Coordinates of C-alpha atoms in Angstrom, one line a residue:
X18 CA -25.7 25.3 45.8
X19 CA -25.6 25.5 42.1
X20 CA -22.6 24.2 40.0
X21 CA -21.4 26.1 37.0
X22 CA -21.7 23.6 34.1
X23 CA -19.8 25.8 31.7
X24 CA -16.6 25.2 33.7
X25 CA -16.9 21.4 33.5
X26 CA -17.4 21.1 29.7
X27 CA -13.8 22.0 28.7
X28 CA -12.4 19.6 31.3
X29 CA -14.5 16.7 30.0
X30 CA -13.4 17.4 26.4
X31 CA -9.7 17.4 27.4
X32 CA -10.1 14.1 29.3
X33 CA -11.8 12.5 26.4
X34 CA -8.9 13.5 24.2
X35 CA -6.3 12.1 26.6
X36 CA -8.2 8.8 26.8
X37 CA -8.4 8.4 23.0
X38 CA -4.7 9.1 22.7
X39 CA -3.8 6.5 25.3
X40 CA -5.9 3.9 23.5
X41 CA -4.2 4.7 20.2
X42 CA -0.8 4.2 21.8
X43 CA -1.8 0.9 23.4
X44 CA -3.1 -0.4 20.1
X45 CA 0.1 0.6 18.3
X46 CA 2.3 -1.2 20.9
X47 CA 0.3 -4.4 20.6
X48 CA 0.2 -4.6 16.8
X49 CA 3.8 -3.2 16.2
X50 CA 4.9 -1.8 12.9
X51 CA 3.3 -3.1 9.7
X52 CA 5.2 -6.0 8.1
X53 CA 6.7 -5.4 4.6
X54 CA 4.9 -7.2 1.9
X55 CA 6.7 -10.5 0.9
X56 CA 8.5 -10.4 -2.4
X57 CA 7.6 -13.0 -5.0
X58 CA 10.3 -15.7 -5.6
X59 CA 12.5 -15.2 -8.6
X60 CA 11.7 -17.6 -11.5
X61 CA 14.2 -20.5 -11.9
X62 CA 15.8 -20.3 -15.3
X63 CA 17.1 -23.6 -16.6
X64 CA 20.6 -23.4 -17.9
X65 CA 21.0 -23.6 -21.7
X66 CA 22.4 -26.9 -22.9
X67 CA 26.0 -26.5 -24.2
X68 CA 26.2 -26.6 -27.9
X69 CA 29.0 -28.8 -29.1
X70 CA 31.5 -27.0 -31.3
X71 CA 31.6 -28.3 -34.9
X72 CA 34.4 -30.8 -35.5
X73 CA 37.4 -29.1 -37.0
X74 CA 38.4 -30.1 -40.4
X75 CA 41.4 -32.3 -40.8
X76 CA 44.6 -30.4 -41.2
X77 CA 46.0 -30.5 -44.7
X78 CA 49.6 -29.9 -43.5
X79 CA 51.9 -32.6 -42.2
X80 CA 55.6 -33.0 -41.5
X81 CA 57.8 -34.8 -43.9
X82 CA 61.4 -36.3 -43.7
X83 CA 63.6 -36.4 -46.8
X84 CA 65.3 -39.7 -47.5
X85 CA 67.7 -40.9 -50.2
X86 CA 66.6 -43.0 -53.1
X87 CA 68.5 -45.8 -51.5
X88 CA 71.1 -46.4 -48.8
X89 CA 73.4 -49.2 -47.6
X90 CA 76.3 -50.1 -45.4
X91 CA 79.2 -51.7 -47.2
X92 CA 80.9 -54.3 -45.1
X93 CA 84.2 -56.2 -45.6
X94 CA 83.4 -59.6 -47.2
X95 CA 86.8 -61.0 -46.2
X96 CA 89.2 -60.4 -43.3
X97 CA 92.4 -58.5 -44.2
X98 CA 94.1 -55.2 -44.4
X99 CA 92.8 -52.2 -46.4
X100 CA 95.4 -51.3 -48.9
X101 CA 93.7 -48.2 -50.2
X102 CA 90.5 -46.2 -49.6
X103 CA 89.5 -44.6 -52.9
X104 CA 86.7 -42.2 -51.6
X105 CA 86.3 -39.5 -49.0
X106 CA 83.3 -38.2 -47.0
X107 CA 80.6 -36.9 -49.3
X108 CA 82.5 -37.9 -52.5
X109 CA 80.4 -38.9 -55.5
X110 CA 81.0 -42.2 -57.3
X111 CA 79.7 -44.2 -60.2
X112 CA 78.3 -47.7 -60.3
X113 CA 81.0 -50.3 -60.5
X114 CA 83.8 -48.0 -59.3
X115 CA 86.3 -49.5 -56.8
X116 CA 85.7 -47.8 -53.4
X117 CA 88.0 -49.9 -51.2
X118 CA 90.9 -52.1 -52.1
X119 CA 92.0 -55.0 -49.8
X120 CA 95.4 -56.6 -49.5
X121 CA 95.0 -59.9 -51.6
X122 CA 98.5 -61.4 -51.5
X123 CA 97.3 -64.6 -49.6
X124 CA 94.3 -65.3 -51.9
X125 CA 96.5 -64.8 -55.0
X126 CA 99.1 -67.3 -53.6
X127 CA 96.3 -69.8 -53.0
X128 CA 95.0 -69.3 -56.5
X129 CA 98.5 -70.0 -57.9
X130 CA 98.6 -73.2 -56.0
X131 CA 95.2 -74.2 -57.1
X132 CA 96.1 -73.6 -60.7
X133 CA 99.2 -75.8 -60.4
X134 CA 97.0 -78.6 -58.9
X135 CA 94.6 -78.2 -61.7
X136 CA 97.3 -78.6 -64.3
X137 CA 98.6 -81.7 -62.6
X138 CA 95.2 -83.2 -62.4
X139 CA 94.5 -82.5 -66.0
X140 CA 97.7 -84.2 -67.2
X141 CA 96.9 -87.2 -65.1
X142 CA 93.5 -87.4 -66.5
X143 CA 94.8 -87.3 -70.1
X144 CA 97.3 -89.9 -69.3
X145 CA 94.6 -92.2 -67.9
X146 CA 92.6 -91.7 -71.1
X147 CA 95.6 -92.8 -73.2
X148 CA 96.2 -95.8 -71.0
X149 CA 92.5 -96.7 -71.2
X150 CA 92.9 -96.8 -75.0
X151 CA 95.7 -99.2 -74.6
X152 CA 93.6 -101.2 -72.1
X153 CA 96.1 -100.3 -69.3
X154 CA 93.7 -98.3 -67.2
X155 CA 90.2 -99.1 -66.0
X156 CA 87.1 -97.0 -66.2
X157 CA 87.3 -96.4 -62.5
X158 CA 90.8 -94.9 -62.7
X159 CA 89.7 -92.6 -65.5
X160 CA 86.6 -91.5 -63.5
X161 CA 88.7 -90.7 -60.5
X162 CA 91.2 -88.7 -62.6
X163 CA 88.2 -86.7 -64.0
X164 CA 86.9 -86.1 -60.5
X165 CA 90.3 -84.7 -59.4
X166 CA 90.3 -82.3 -62.4
X167 CA 86.8 -81.1 -61.4
X168 CA 87.9 -80.6 -57.8
X169 CA 90.9 -78.5 -58.7
X170 CA 88.9 -76.4 -61.1
X171 CA 86.4 -75.6 -58.3
X172 CA 89.3 -74.5 -56.0
X173 CA 90.5 -72.2 -58.7
X174 CA 87.1 -70.6 -59.1
X175 CA 86.9 -70.2 -55.3
X176 CA 90.1 -68.4 -55.0
X177 CA 89.2 -66.2 -58.0
X178 CA 86.0 -65.2 -56.2
X179 CA 87.9 -64.4 -53.0
X180 CA 90.3 -62.2 -55.0
X181 CA 87.3 -60.4 -56.6
X182 CA 86.1 -59.6 -53.0
X183 CA 89.3 -57.7 -52.4
X184 CA 88.1 -54.9 -54.6
X185 CA 84.8 -53.5 -53.1
X186 CA 82.8 -51.8 -55.8
X187 CA 79.9 -49.3 -55.8
X188 CA 76.5 -51.0 -56.2
X189 CA 75.0 -47.9 -57.9
X190 CA 75.7 -44.2 -58.4
X191 CA 75.8 -42.3 -55.2
X192 CA 77.8 -40.5 -52.5
X193 CA 79.5 -41.5 -49.3
X194 CA 77.7 -40.6 -46.1
X195 CA 80.1 -42.0 -43.5
X196 CA 83.6 -43.6 -43.3
X197 CA 84.0 -46.3 -40.7
X198 CA 87.7 -47.2 -41.6
X199 CA 90.9 -45.7 -43.0
X200 CA 93.6 -46.9 -45.3
X201 CA 95.9 -49.6 -43.9
X202 CA 93.4 -50.7 -41.2
X203 CA 93.0 -54.4 -40.6
X204 CA 89.3 -55.5 -40.6
X205 CA 87.3 -58.6 -40.0
X206 CA 84.8 -60.2 -42.3
X207 CA 81.5 -58.4 -41.9
X208 CA 83.0 -55.2 -40.4
X209 CA 81.3 -52.0 -41.7
X210 CA 83.4 -49.9 -44.0
X211 CA 81.3 -47.2 -45.7
X212 CA 77.7 -45.8 -45.5
X213 CA 76.4 -45.0 -49.0
X214 CA 73.4 -43.0 -50.2
X215 CA 72.1 -43.5 -53.7
X216 CA 71.7 -40.8 -56.3
X217 CA 68.3 -40.2 -57.9
X218 CA 64.9 -38.9 -57.0
X219 CA 64.7 -38.3 -53.2
X220 CA 62.1 -40.1 -51.1
X221 CA 59.9 -38.7 -48.3
X222 CA 58.3 -40.3 -45.3
X223 CA 55.2 -38.8 -43.8
X224 CA 52.2 -39.8 -41.7
X225 CA 48.8 -38.4 -42.5
X226 CA 45.5 -38.8 -40.6
X227 CA 43.7 -42.1 -41.4
X228 CA 40.6 -40.1 -42.1
X229 CA 42.3 -39.1 -45.4
X230 CA 42.3 -42.6 -46.7
X231 CA 39.2 -42.3 -48.9
X232 CA 40.9 -39.3 -50.7
X233 CA 44.4 -40.8 -51.0
X234 CA 45.5 -42.4 -54.3
X235 CA 48.8 -43.5 -55.9
X236 CA 50.4 -40.7 -57.8
X237 CA 48.6 -37.9 -56.0
X238 CA 50.5 -34.7 -56.2
X239 CA 51.2 -32.3 -53.4
X240 CA 53.7 -29.5 -52.5
X241 CA 56.5 -29.7 -49.9
X242 CA 58.2 -26.7 -48.3
X243 CA 61.6 -27.6 -47.0
X244 CA 62.8 -25.9 -43.8
X245 CA 66.4 -25.7 -44.7
X246 CA 66.0 -24.1 -48.1
X247 CA 62.6 -22.3 -47.6
X248 CA 61.6 -23.4 -51.1
X249 CA 58.6 -25.3 -52.2
X250 CA 58.9 -28.4 -54.4
X251 CA 56.5 -30.7 -56.2
X252 CA 56.1 -34.3 -55.0
X253 CA 53.7 -37.2 -55.5
X254 CA 52.5 -40.2 -53.4
X255 CA 54.6 -43.3 -54.3
X256 CA 53.4 -45.9 -51.7
X257 CA 50.6 -46.2 -49.2
X258 CA 51.0 -48.4 -46.1
X259 CA 48.6 -51.3 -45.8
X260 CA 48.0 -50.7 -42.0
X261 CA 46.8 -47.8 -39.9
X262 CA 48.7 -47.0 -36.7
X263 CA 46.0 -47.6 -34.0
X264 CA 47.6 -45.3 -31.5
X265 CA 48.1 -42.2 -33.5
X266 CA 45.3 -43.0 -36.0
X267 CA 47.6 -42.2 -38.9
X268 CA 48.8 -44.0 -42.0
X269 CA 52.4 -43.9 -43.4
X270 CA 53.0 -42.7 -46.9
X271 CA 56.1 -42.8 -49.1
X272 CA 56.5 -40.1 -51.7
X273 CA 59.0 -39.1 -54.3
X274 CA 60.0 -35.7 -55.8
X275 CA 58.8 -35.2 -59.3
X276 CA 62.3 -34.4 -60.5
X277 CA 65.9 -34.1 -59.1
X278 CA 66.7 -31.0 -57.0
X279 CA 70.5 -30.5 -56.5
X280 CA 69.9 -28.3 -53.4
X281 CA 68.1 -31.0 -51.5
X282 CA 69.9 -33.5 -49.3
X283 CA 68.7 -36.6 -47.3
X284 CA 67.9 -35.7 -43.7
X285 CA 66.2 -32.4 -44.5
X286 CA 62.6 -31.9 -43.3
X287 CA 59.6 -29.7 -44.1
X288 CA 55.9 -29.5 -44.4
X289 CA 53.7 -31.2 -47.0
X290 CA 50.5 -29.3 -48.1
X291 CA 47.7 -31.4 -49.5
X292 CA 44.5 -30.1 -51.1
X293 CA 41.0 -31.5 -51.0
X294 CA 41.6 -33.8 -48.0
X295 CA 38.9 -32.3 -45.6

């Protein structure tokens, strides 16, 4: 029996195609999807070193405090009662003017007694001298009489000094800053009576950086703007401290105004402006 070969050729071609497809599927399952190519690692960039900021130049402005040309506290030199207070708060006075008068009745009485003793001692001494000329008094008696005169004279001077202390006078021209007492008060020796400030060119205290020391000199001029008045005034360095504060690294200066300014008072403050101190 003869077989028709033309019928079998298409079947063989279809089978071959199916076989090739199955092989392709099997190979795909075994290998899996293609892996993505690995990325190259990012280059490591070293951080830039921090650049130190340039040191700031020293400030040329510093705070200042205005002080009087001089100040003091008058105290009572002797115990007693105040008979009269000649000044009031803020009142101006001249040098040598009586500010406080004390009751001096007791010292004056003692002075009168001392003067009487001095007169008696003087008469006795003169009598001894006459008797010595008549050879009726020895040299020792004359010397003792002279010593008694010297003693009474010293007592007179002591009571005169105590009486002078009853009138308390101004040591210089100035103004009163505080009253501690009133008239007719009884005070003890050494008790404060008045706070005084001296008239004249005002002083200023200020602390500047110690780095300024090479540029500082006596008489150096600078400007000061006072907070209370808003005005600017001329001043100059008067004294430079001989020691630097190790904590704040500053040095203290004392300055004076170049002339008197009636609108300025002690206790005001402001800002001093220096030039060329960087």
